[in-house]
Coordinates of C-alpha atoms and ligand atoms in Angstrom, one line a residue:
M11 CA 0.0 0.0 0.0
G12 CA 2.3 2.7 -1.3
K13 CA 0.1 5.6 -2.0
G14 CA -2.9 5.7 0.3
F15 CA -4.6 4.4 3.4
Y16 CA -7.4 2.7 1.4
K17 CA -10.8 2.0 3.0
V18 CA -12.5 -1.2 2.2
P19 CA -16.3 -1.2 1.6
V20 CA -18.1 -1.6 5.0
A21 CA -19.0 -5.3 5.4
V22 CA -22.7 -5.9 5.6
N23 CA -24.3 -9.4 6.0
E24 CA -25.7 -10.7 2.7
P25 CA -29.5 -10.7 2.8
V26 CA -31.0 -14.2 2.8
K27 CA -33.3 -14.6 -0.2
T28 CA -36.6 -16.3 0.5
Y29 CA -37.0 -18.7 -2.5
A30 CA -40.8 -18.5 -1.9
P31 CA -43.0 -19.8 -4.7
G32 CA -43.0 -17.4 -7.7
T33 CA -39.7 -15.6 -6.8
P34 CA -37.1 -15.3 -9.6
E35 CA -34.4 -16.8 -7.4
R36 CA -36.5 -20.0 -7.0
A37 CA -37.0 -20.4 -10.7
A38 CA -33.3 -19.8 -11.3
V39 CA -32.0 -22.3 -8.8
A40 CA -34.6 -24.9 -10.0
T41 CA -33.3 -24.6 -13.6
T42 CA -29.7 -24.8 -12.5
Y43 CA -30.4 -27.8 -10.4
T44 CA -32.0 -29.6 -13.3
Q45 CA -29.2 -28.7 -15.6
M46 CA -26.5 -30.0 -13.2
Y47 CA -28.5 -33.1 -12.4
N48 CA -28.7 -34.0 -16.1
T49 CA -25.1 -33.3 -17.0
T50 CA -22.0 -35.2 -15.8
I51 CA -18.8 -33.4 -15.0
D52 CA -15.2 -34.4 -14.5
V53 CA -13.4 -32.6 -11.7
P54 CA -9.7 -32.4 -12.1
M55 CA -7.3 -31.3 -9.3
Y56 CA -6.0 -27.7 -9.6
I57 CA -2.3 -27.4 -9.2
N58 CA -0.3 -24.3 -10.1
G59 CA -3.1 -23.0 -12.3
K60 CA -3.4 -26.2 -14.3
E61 CA -6.1 -28.8 -14.3
V62 CA -4.6 -32.1 -13.3
T63 CA -6.2 -35.4 -14.2
T64 CA -4.8 -38.7 -13.0
G65 CA -7.2 -41.4 -14.4
D66 CA -7.7 -42.7 -10.9
T67 CA -11.2 -41.5 -10.5
A68 CA -14.1 -41.8 -8.1
T69 CA -17.8 -40.9 -8.7
M70 CA -20.0 -38.3 -7.2
S71 CA -23.7 -38.8 -6.4
P72 CA -26.5 -36.9 -4.6
P73 CA -27.0 -38.5 -1.1
H74 CA -30.8 -38.3 -1.8
D75 CA -30.4 -40.2 -5.1
H76 CA -27.3 -42.3 -4.7
K77 CA -27.6 -44.4 -7.8
H78 CA -27.5 -41.2 -10.0
I79 CA -24.0 -40.2 -11.1
L80 CA -23.2 -36.4 -11.2
G81 CA -19.7 -37.0 -12.4
T82 CA -16.2 -38.1 -11.4
Y83 CA -13.2 -36.5 -9.7
H84 CA -9.5 -37.3 -9.9
R85 CA -7.5 -38.7 -7.1
A86 CA -3.9 -37.7 -6.4
E87 CA -0.7 -39.8 -6.3
K88 CA 2.0 -38.7 -3.9
K89 CA 3.9 -36.9 -6.7
H90 CA 0.9 -34.6 -7.2
I91 CA 1.0 -33.5 -3.6
E92 CA 4.7 -32.9 -3.8
E93 CA 4.1 -30.8 -6.9
A94 CA 1.3 -28.9 -5.2
I95 CA 3.7 -28.1 -2.3
S96 CA 6.7 -27.1 -4.4
T97 CA 4.7 -24.9 -6.8
A98 CA 2.8 -23.3 -3.9
L99 CA 6.1 -22.3 -2.4
E100 CA 7.2 -20.9 -5.7
A101 CA 3.9 -18.9 -6.0
R102 CA 4.6 -17.6 -2.4
K103 CA 7.5 -15.5 -3.6
L104 CA 5.1 -13.2 -5.5
W105 CA 1.9 -13.7 -3.4
S106 CA 3.4 -12.9 -0.1
Q107 CA 4.6 -9.6 -1.5
M108 CA 1.3 -8.7 -3.1
P109 CA 0.0 -5.4 -1.6
W110 CA -3.0 -6.1 0.7
E111 CA -5.4 -4.0 -1.4
Q112 CA -4.9 -6.4 -4.3
R113 CA -5.5 -9.4 -2.1
A114 CA -8.6 -7.7 -0.7
A115 CA -9.9 -6.9 -4.2
I116 CA -9.7 -10.5 -5.3
F117 CA -11.7 -11.8 -2.4
L118 CA -14.2 -9.0 -2.5
R119 CA -14.7 -9.8 -6.1
A120 CA -15.2 -13.5 -5.2
A121 CA -18.0 -12.4 -2.8
E122 CA -19.7 -10.4 -5.5
L123 CA -19.5 -13.3 -8.0
I124 CA -21.2 -15.5 -5.5
A125 CA -23.8 -12.9 -4.7
G126 CA -24.6 -12.5 -8.4
P127 CA -23.7 -14.8 -11.3
Y128 CA -22.6 -17.8 -9.2
R129 CA -25.4 -17.8 -6.7
S130 CA -27.7 -20.3 -8.4
K131 CA -24.8 -22.5 -9.3
I132 CA -23.2 -22.7 -5.8
N133 CA -26.6 -23.2 -4.2
A134 CA -27.8 -25.9 -6.7
A135 CA -24.4 -27.7 -6.4
T136 CA -24.7 -27.7 -2.6
M137 CA -28.3 -29.1 -2.9
L138 CA -27.0 -31.9 -5.1
A139 CA -23.7 -32.7 -3.3
Q140 CA -24.8 -32.3 0.3
S141 CA -28.6 -32.7 0.0
K142 CA -29.3 -29.3 1.5
T143 CA -32.7 -27.7 1.1
I144 CA -32.6 -24.5 -0.8
H145 CA -32.8 -22.5 2.4
Q146 CA -29.9 -24.4 3.9
A147 CA -27.9 -24.0 0.7
E148 CA -28.6 -20.3 0.6
I149 CA -27.6 -19.6 4.2
D150 CA -24.4 -21.7 3.8
A151 CA -23.0 -21.6 0.2
S152 CA -24.2 -18.1 -0.6
C153 CA -24.7 -15.9 2.4
E154 CA -22.2 -17.3 4.9
L155 CA -19.5 -17.6 2.3
I156 CA -20.1 -14.0 1.0
D157 CA -20.0 -12.9 4.7
F158 CA -16.8 -14.7 5.4
L159 CA -15.1 -13.0 2.4
R160 CA -16.4 -9.5 3.0
F161 CA -15.9 -9.5 6.8
N162 CA -12.5 -11.1 6.7
V163 CA -11.3 -8.4 4.3
Q164 CA -12.6 -5.8 6.8
Y165 CA -11.0 -7.6 9.8
M166 CA -7.7 -7.8 7.9
T167 CA -7.6 -4.1 7.4
Q168 CA -8.5 -3.5 11.0
M169 CA -5.6 -5.7 12.1
Y170 CA -3.2 -4.0 9.8
A171 CA -4.2 -0.7 11.4
E172 CA -3.5 -2.0 14.9
Q173 CA 0.0 -0.6 15.5
P174 CA 2.2 -0.1 18.5
A175 CA 2.9 3.3 20.1
S176 CA 5.8 5.4 18.7
T177 CA 7.6 8.4 20.0
S178 CA 9.1 11.4 18.2
D179 CA 12.4 9.7 17.8
V180 CA 11.3 6.1 17.3
W181 CA 8.8 4.8 14.8
N182 CA 7.5 1.3 15.6
R183 CA 5.8 -0.5 12.8
L184 CA 4.2 -3.9 13.0
E185 CA 4.1 -5.9 9.8
Y186 CA 1.6 -8.7 9.6
R187 CA 3.7 -11.1 7.6
P188 CA 2.2 -14.3 6.2
L189 CA 3.6 -17.5 7.6
E190 CA 6.9 -18.7 6.2
G191 CA 6.0 -21.9 4.3
F192 CA 2.5 -23.1 3.3
V193 CA -0.8 -23.7 5.0
Y194 CA -2.7 -27.0 4.7
A195 CA -6.5 -26.7 4.7
I196 CA -8.6 -29.8 5.3
T197 CA -12.4 -29.2 5.0
P198 CA -15.5 -31.1 6.0
F199 CA -18.5 -32.1 3.9
N200 CA -21.2 -30.2 5.7
F201 CA -20.6 -26.5 4.8
T202 CA -19.6 -25.2 1.4
A203 CA -18.8 -21.9 3.1
I204 CA -16.3 -23.6 5.5
A205 CA -14.7 -25.5 2.5
A206 CA -14.1 -22.1 0.9
N207 CA -13.2 -20.1 4.0
L208 CA -10.5 -22.3 5.3
P209 CA -8.2 -21.9 2.3
A210 CA -9.4 -18.3 1.5
S211 CA -8.8 -16.8 5.0
A212 CA -5.2 -18.0 5.0
A213 CA -4.6 -16.9 1.4
M214 CA -6.2 -13.5 2.1
M215 CA -3.5 -13.0 4.7
G216 CA -0.8 -13.6 2.1
N217 CA -0.3 -17.3 2.5
V218 CA -0.2 -20.1 -0.1
V219 CA -2.5 -23.1 0.6
V220 CA -2.8 -26.7 -0.2
W221 CA -6.6 -27.4 0.1
K222 CA -8.1 -30.9 0.5
P223 CA -11.9 -30.9 0.4
S224 CA -14.0 -33.7 1.7
D225 CA -14.8 -36.5 -0.8
S226 CA -18.5 -35.9 -0.2
Q227 CA -18.3 -32.2 -1.1
I228 CA -16.2 -32.1 -4.3
F229 CA -19.2 -31.3 -6.6
S230 CA -19.8 -28.0 -4.8
A231 CA -16.0 -27.4 -4.1
K232 CA -15.6 -27.3 -7.8
I233 CA -17.8 -24.2 -8.0
V234 CA -15.8 -22.6 -5.2
L235 CA -12.7 -23.2 -7.2
D236 CA -14.3 -21.7 -10.3
V237 CA -15.2 -18.6 -8.3
F238 CA -11.6 -18.3 -7.0
K239 CA -10.2 -18.6 -10.5
E240 CA -12.6 -16.0 -12.0
A241 CA -12.0 -13.6 -9.0
G242 CA -8.3 -13.7 -9.9
V243 CA -6.6 -15.9 -7.2
P244 CA -3.2 -16.4 -9.0
P245 CA -1.9 -19.9 -9.9
G246 CA -0.3 -21.8 -7.0
V247 CA -2.0 -19.7 -4.3
I248 CA -4.9 -22.1 -3.6
Q249 CA -4.1 -25.6 -4.8
M250 CA -7.0 -28.1 -4.7
V251 CA -6.0 -31.8 -4.3
M252 CA -8.2 -34.8 -3.8
G253 CA -7.9 -38.4 -2.9
D254 CA -6.7 -40.6 0.0
P255 CA -6.7 -38.3 3.0
E256 CA -3.9 -40.2 4.8
M257 CA -1.5 -40.3 1.9
I258 CA -2.1 -36.6 1.1
T259 CA -1.8 -35.6 4.8
D260 CA 1.4 -37.7 5.4
T261 CA 3.0 -36.2 2.3
V262 CA 2.0 -32.6 3.4
L263 CA 3.1 -33.1 7.0
D264 CA 6.5 -34.5 5.8
S265 CA 7.4 -31.2 4.3
P266 CA 9.7 -29.0 6.3
D267 CA 7.9 -26.0 4.9
F268 CA 4.5 -27.0 6.4
S269 CA 3.6 -24.0 8.5
G270 CA -0.1 -24.3 9.5
L271 CA -3.1 -26.6 9.6
H272 CA -6.5 -25.1 9.0
F273 CA -8.9 -28.0 9.8
T274 CA -12.6 -28.5 10.3
G275 CA -14.0 -32.0 10.8
S276 CA -14.3 -34.6 13.5
T277 CA -12.4 -34.6 16.8
F278 CA -10.7 -38.0 16.4
I279 CA -9.1 -37.0 13.0
F280 CA -8.0 -33.7 14.4
K281 CA -6.3 -35.3 17.4
E282 CA -4.6 -37.8 15.1
L283 CA -3.3 -34.9 12.9
W284 CA -2.0 -33.1 16.0
K285 CA -0.1 -36.2 17.0
K286 CA 1.4 -36.5 13.5
I287 CA 2.5 -32.9 13.6
G288 CA 4.0 -33.4 17.0
A289 CA 5.9 -36.4 15.8
N290 CA 7.4 -34.4 13.0
I291 CA 8.2 -31.2 15.0
H292 CA 11.9 -31.5 14.7
N293 CA 11.6 -31.4 10.8
Y294 CA 9.8 -28.2 10.5
K295 CA 11.4 -24.8 9.8
T296 CA 8.8 -23.1 12.0
Y297 CA 6.4 -24.1 14.7
P298 CA 3.2 -24.8 12.7
R299 CA 0.0 -23.1 13.6
I300 CA -2.7 -25.6 14.4
V301 CA -6.3 -24.5 14.1
G302 CA -9.1 -27.1 14.3
E303 CA -12.8 -26.7 14.7
T304 CA -14.2 -30.2 15.5
G305 CA -17.1 -32.1 16.9
G306 CA -20.0 -31.3 19.3
K307 CA -22.7 -32.7 21.5
D308 CA -24.8 -29.6 21.6
F309 CA -27.4 -29.1 24.2
I310 CA -30.7 -27.4 25.0
I311 CA -31.7 -27.1 28.6
A312 CA -35.2 -25.8 29.4
H313 CA -36.2 -24.4 32.8
K314 CA -39.7 -24.9 34.1
S315 CA -40.4 -21.2 33.4
S316 CA -39.7 -21.5 29.7
N317 CA -42.2 -21.4 26.9
P318 CA -42.9 -25.0 25.6
A319 CA -43.7 -23.9 22.0
Q320 CA -40.3 -22.1 21.9
V321 CA -38.5 -25.1 23.3
A322 CA -40.1 -27.4 20.8
T323 CA -39.3 -25.1 17.9
A324 CA -35.7 -24.9 19.1
I325 CA -35.6 -28.7 18.8
T326 CA -37.3 -29.0 15.4
R327 CA -35.1 -26.3 13.9
G328 CA -31.9 -26.8 16.0
A329 CA -31.8 -30.6 15.8
F330 CA -33.3 -31.5 12.4
E331 CA -32.4 -28.8 9.9
F332 CA -29.9 -30.2 7.4
Q333 CA -30.7 -33.6 9.0
G334 CA -28.8 -32.6 12.2
Q335 CA -25.5 -32.5 10.3
K336 CA -24.4 -29.2 11.7
C337 CA -21.6 -29.2 14.2
S338 CA -23.9 -26.9 16.2
A339 CA -27.0 -29.1 15.9
A340 CA -28.9 -29.8 19.2
S341 CA -28.6 -33.5 20.0
R342 CA -29.2 -33.7 23.8
V343 CA -32.1 -31.9 25.4
Y344 CA -32.9 -31.5 29.1
I345 CA -36.5 -30.5 29.9
S346 CA -38.0 -29.6 33.2
K347 CA -40.8 -32.0 34.2
S348 CA -43.7 -29.5 34.5
I349 CA -43.3 -28.3 30.9
W350 CA -42.5 -31.7 29.4
A351 CA -46.1 -32.7 28.4
A352 CA -46.7 -29.4 26.6
S353 CA -43.3 -29.4 25.0
Q354 CA -43.8 -32.9 23.8
K355 CA -47.2 -32.0 22.3
H356 CA -45.7 -29.1 20.3
L357 CA -42.7 -31.1 19.2
K358 CA -44.8 -34.0 17.9
A359 CA -47.3 -31.6 16.2
Q360 CA -44.5 -29.8 14.4
M361 CA -42.7 -33.1 13.4
E362 CA -45.9 -34.5 12.0
T363 CA -45.8 -31.7 9.4
F364 CA -42.2 -32.4 8.3
K365 CA -41.9 -33.6 4.7
M366 CA -38.9 -35.7 3.7
G367 CA -37.4 -36.2 0.2
S368 CA -35.3 -34.7 -2.5
P369 CA -34.3 -31.0 -2.1
E370 CA -35.5 -30.5 -5.6
D371 CA -39.0 -30.5 -4.2
M372 CA -38.7 -27.3 -2.2
S373 CA -41.6 -28.2 0.1
N374 CA -39.3 -30.8 1.8
F375 CA -37.9 -29.8 5.1
I376 CA -35.8 -32.9 5.6
T377 CA -33.6 -34.6 3.0
A378 CA -30.9 -37.4 3.1
V379 CA -27.8 -37.8 5.3
I380 CA -24.5 -37.6 3.6
H381 CA -23.4 -41.2 2.9
E382 CA -24.0 -44.8 3.6
G383 CA -21.5 -44.9 6.4
S384 CA -23.4 -42.2 8.2
F385 CA -26.8 -43.9 7.4
D386 CA -25.7 -47.2 8.8
K387 CA -24.2 -45.6 11.9
L388 CA -27.5 -43.7 12.7
A389 CA -29.7 -46.8 11.9
G390 CA -27.5 -48.7 14.4
F391 CA -28.1 -46.2 17.2
I392 CA -31.9 -46.2 16.4
D393 CA -32.0 -50.0 16.5
Q394 CA -30.1 -50.0 19.7
A395 CA -32.5 -47.5 21.3
K396 CA -35.4 -49.7 20.2
K397 CA -33.9 -52.5 22.3
D398 CA -32.6 -50.6 25.3
S399 CA -34.9 -50.5 28.4
S400 CA -33.5 -47.0 29.4
A401 CA -34.5 -45.5 26.0
E402 CA -37.8 -45.1 24.2
I403 CA -38.4 -43.8 20.7
I404 CA -41.2 -41.3 20.9
A405 CA -41.1 -40.0 17.3
G406 CA -39.6 -41.2 14.1
G407 CA -37.3 -44.2 14.2
G408 CA -37.7 -45.2 10.5
Y409 CA -35.0 -45.3 7.9
D410 CA -34.6 -46.3 4.2
K411 CA -31.6 -46.3 1.9
S412 CA -33.1 -47.8 -1.2
K413 CA -33.1 -44.5 -3.2
G414 CA -31.3 -42.0 -0.9
Y415 CA -29.9 -42.2 2.6
F416 CA -33.1 -41.2 4.4
I417 CA -33.3 -41.3 8.2
E418 CA -36.5 -40.2 9.7
P419 CA -36.1 -37.4 12.3
T420 CA -36.1 -39.3 15.5
V421 CA -36.6 -38.4 19.1
I422 CA -35.4 -40.7 21.8
K423 CA -36.5 -40.2 25.4
T424 CA -34.2 -41.7 28.0
N425 CA -34.3 -42.0 31.8
D426 CA -30.5 -42.3 31.9
P427 CA -28.8 -38.9 31.4
K428 CA -25.6 -40.6 30.5
Y429 CA -27.3 -42.9 27.9
T430 CA -25.0 -43.4 24.9
T431 CA -26.9 -41.0 22.6
M432 CA -26.7 -38.3 25.3
C433 CA -22.9 -38.4 25.1
T434 CA -21.8 -39.5 21.6
E435 CA -21.8 -37.2 18.6
L436 CA -24.2 -38.9 16.1
F437 CA -24.2 -36.2 13.4
G438 CA -27.7 -36.9 12.1
P439 CA -31.4 -36.2 12.7
V440 CA -31.6 -38.0 16.1
V441 CA -32.1 -36.1 19.3
T442 CA -32.3 -37.5 22.8
I443 CA -34.4 -36.0 25.6
Y444 CA -34.0 -36.3 29.4
V445 CA -36.7 -35.0 31.6
F446 CA -35.6 -33.7 35.0
E447 CA -37.4 -32.9 38.2
D448 CA -38.3 -29.2 38.5
E449 CA -36.3 -28.8 41.7
A450 CA -33.1 -30.3 40.1
W451 CA -32.2 -27.2 38.0
E452 CA -28.7 -26.6 39.4
Q453 CA -27.9 -30.3 39.6
T454 CA -29.0 -30.7 35.9
L455 CA -26.9 -27.8 34.9
H456 CA -23.9 -29.5 36.3
L457 CA -24.9 -32.7 34.5
V458 CA -25.0 -30.8 31.2
D459 CA -21.6 -29.4 31.9
Q460 CA -20.1 -32.8 32.7
T461 CA -21.8 -35.2 30.3
S462 CA -19.8 -34.6 27.1
E463 CA -16.2 -34.1 26.2
Y464 CA -17.3 -31.3 23.8
A465 CA -18.0 -27.6 24.3
L466 CA -19.3 -26.3 21.0
T467 CA -22.8 -24.9 21.3
G468 CA -25.6 -24.9 23.8
A469 CA -28.8 -23.2 24.6
I470 CA -30.7 -22.3 27.8
F471 CA -34.4 -21.5 27.9
S472 CA -35.8 -19.7 30.9
E473 CA -38.2 -16.8 31.6
D474 CA -36.8 -16.7 35.2
R475 CA -33.8 -14.3 35.2
Y476 CA -32.4 -15.8 38.5
A477 CA -32.5 -19.3 37.1
L478 CA -31.0 -18.0 33.8
E479 CA -28.1 -16.3 35.7
V480 CA -27.3 -19.5 37.6
G481 CA -27.2 -21.4 34.2
V482 CA -25.0 -18.8 32.5
K483 CA -22.5 -19.2 35.3
I484 CA -22.5 -23.0 35.7
L485 CA -22.3 -23.5 31.9
E486 CA -19.5 -21.0 31.4
N487 CA -17.2 -23.6 29.9
A488 CA -19.8 -25.9 28.4
A489 CA -20.1 -24.1 25.0
G490 CA -18.0 -21.7 22.9
N491 CA -21.3 -20.4 21.4
F492 CA -24.0 -20.0 24.0
Y493 CA -27.6 -19.1 23.3
I494 CA -30.3 -17.7 25.6
N495 CA -33.8 -18.4 24.6
D496 CA -32.8 -19.4 21.1
K497 CA -31.8 -22.6 19.2
P498 CA -28.0 -23.4 19.3
T499 CA -27.5 -23.3 15.5
G500 CA -27.3 -20.5 12.8
A501 CA -24.2 -18.4 13.8
V502 CA -23.9 -15.4 11.5
V503 CA -20.4 -14.1 10.5
G504 CA -19.8 -10.7 11.9
Q505 CA -22.4 -11.2 14.6
Q506 CA -21.6 -14.5 16.4
P507 CA -18.0 -15.6 15.7
F508 CA -18.1 -19.4 15.8
G509 CA -16.0 -22.0 17.6
G510 CA -15.9 -24.3 20.7
A511 CA -13.4 -25.4 23.3
R512 CA -12.6 -28.7 25.1
A513 CA -12.8 -31.5 22.5
S514 CA -14.6 -29.2 20.1
G515 CA -11.6 -27.4 18.8
T516 CA -9.0 -24.7 19.3
N517 CA -11.7 -22.1 19.4
D518 CA -10.1 -19.7 17.0
K519 CA -13.5 -18.4 16.0
A520 CA -14.0 -18.6 12.3
G521 CA -15.3 -15.3 10.8
S522 CA -13.4 -13.1 13.2
K523 CA -10.0 -11.4 13.6
L524 CA -9.1 -14.1 16.1
N525 CA -8.9 -16.6 13.3
L526 CA -6.9 -14.3 10.9
Y527 CA -4.3 -13.6 13.6
R528 CA -3.3 -17.3 13.3
W529 CA -2.3 -16.9 9.6
C530 CA 0.3 -14.3 10.2
S531 CA 3.7 -14.0 11.9
P532 CA 4.2 -10.4 12.8
R533 CA 7.5 -8.6 12.3
M534 CA 8.2 -5.7 14.6
V535 CA 10.2 -3.0 12.9
K536 CA 11.8 -0.3 15.2
E537 CA 13.3 2.6 13.4
T538 CA 15.4 5.1 15.3
F539 CA 15.7 8.5 13.8
V540 CA 18.7 9.8 15.6
T541 CA 20.9 6.9 16.5
P542 CA 23.3 7.2 19.6
T543 CA 27.0 7.4 18.9
D544 CA 28.3 7.1 22.5
Y545 CA 27.6 4.2 24.9
T546 CA 27.7 6.2 28.1
Y547 CA 24.6 7.0 30.2
P548 CA 24.3 10.1 32.5
F549 CA 24.3 7.9 35.6
L550 CA 27.9 6.8 34.9
G551 CA 29.0 10.4 35.6
Ligands
NAD620 P1 -14.4 -35.9 8.9 O1 -13.5 -35.7 10.1 O2 -14.8 -37.2 8.5 O3 -13.6 -35.3 7.6 C1 -13.1 -33.9 7.6 C2 -12.0 -33.9 6.7 O4 -10.9 -34.7 7.2 C3 -12.3 -34.4 5.3 O5 -11.7 -33.6 4.3 C4 -11.7 -35.8 5.3 O6 -11.4 -36.3 4.0 C5 -10.5 -35.5 6.1 N1 -9.9 -36.8 6.7 C6 -10.5 -37.9 7.0 N2 -9.6 -38.8 7.5 C7 -8.5 -38.2 7.5 C8 -7.2 -38.6 7.9 N3 -6.9 -39.8 8.4 N4 -6.2 -37.7 7.8 C9 -6.4 -36.5 7.3 N5 -7.6 -36.0 6.9 C10 -8.6 -36.9 7.0 O7 -15.6 -34.9 9.2 P2 -16.9 -34.7 8.2 O8 -17.8 -35.9 8.3 O9 -16.5 -34.2 6.9 O10 -17.6 -33.5 9.0 C11 -18.3 -33.7 10.2 C12 -17.5 -33.4 11.4 O11 -17.0 -32.1 11.3 C13 -18.3 -33.5 12.7 O12 -17.6 -34.0 13.7 C14 -18.6 -32.0 13.0 O13 -18.9 -31.7 14.3 C15 -17.4 -31.3 12.5 N6 -17.6 -29.9 12.2 C16 -17.2 -29.0 13.1 C17 -17.4 -27.7 12.8 C18 -16.9 -26.6 13.8 O14 -16.9 -25.5 13.5 N7 -16.6 -27.0 15.0 C19 -17.9 -27.3 11.6 C20 -18.3 -28.3 10.7 C21 -18.1 -29.6 11.0

């Protein structure tokens, strides 16, 4: 920034379009969905600005229609990963020196491309790849991604403006250098926005990135890559590689230039990655940054003073939207005895109106879970609950994988607060409810705090401020994103920075400055205007 202190456009959250019947956006996304469904595509890797095919391919199918083939993607051999690393390091020479306003312009342009010409494409691809309803696709692939890009540009400039004090004879300047080396981004299936943000946030700060999307999200990751290319991300800055996660990861982590991991996914995988990084620590030129946002066992606890219809709606929206496959999805619920009957009535009444099927039919609220592995795991927990005396299925309990991986939204009621589905992350449309005695409010709050290894999201419902205050204190460390009288999902960039602690991650809050700080290694430059020429101090006299 040689010639001005430029101001970036003020970041504003992208308005969520309604897709109500008759709207132009609904017609546009329906047409794009049909076109994408009826065409097959071949997704190459993207290394140093070139499309790389290997012939070792795998197919992509919609989870709600798993016999239908959307296309193929190419899987890497070790040599491709080595090439991705070496060409990224070559690209770093220019990219790390690129003035910030040029980096900002690229990612602001990407945001506008998604808001406009790519909106239907990225939403339709997310509906097909991840079986999201149009609303879930819109709030993820369009709005959240646009927000990540715009707000991160704003945060980056705010960070750059944060400078130490200087005096008349000394000017102190803090340079927010990118990391020396390259960043490795590993992304999950469940959010197109996260898939794009993990490489983009590091690249925005001047880093080069090797990005490995989830096998189950490649169809929509391809649109993200198209946007990055059209927005002008230069060759080598974001390399997209696909294939065997262990081979790719082992190759990446063997590089002495590995300087950071930006991960979102399950807790077990993240802990394994941390171990591998630790085992290689003597080989690295710099201590790698490790950022991981991982699993959750997110709770709702409802005091006897809370409104049963509100509690029921927090469950139907918080536990079942996107089939419960949000890291923030409510999956264990604690309800005070005196409001249980009314809450149950509202919950069942709402669930009876759920429609399940393909997202192409926009009247469906529930679609399929991501893949057969997830389907089988969830069906197993449902079968077990049917057998266990401490559990009772009070709604749902059906499943069918003949056409798509459909699990009926299921409510388990248990009399054992440590029942397996109260503790284990299931990542599907299954919620477990424990009803507690009205007098046991504090005791139950402690139970909520101690039941799970995770601490991602949680919600408390209460119309009684004293009871609420007790809950806010006792649950201080039980959730990184804590909600009062609201469902525990739906964090908005710029409003509720997102991340959890304990086994839920490093809590570096995606969509905030806290995350961007991890992708730079500041250099402090002190410049003295009149430099001493004599070592002696007055006290020596
Ligand atoms: P996952 O852990 O199965 O996969 C995540 C990524 O890790 C994928 O790219 C996958 O290919 C890769 N991977 C798998 N095995 C690997 C290995 N051995 N070495 C290296 N990489 C490997 O998770 P998922 O099913 O894609 O996503 C769901 C999980 O992500 C849930 O646990 C959810 O809670 C979590 N999640 C957390 C957040 C958050 O912000 N905390 C957000 C979204 C998802």
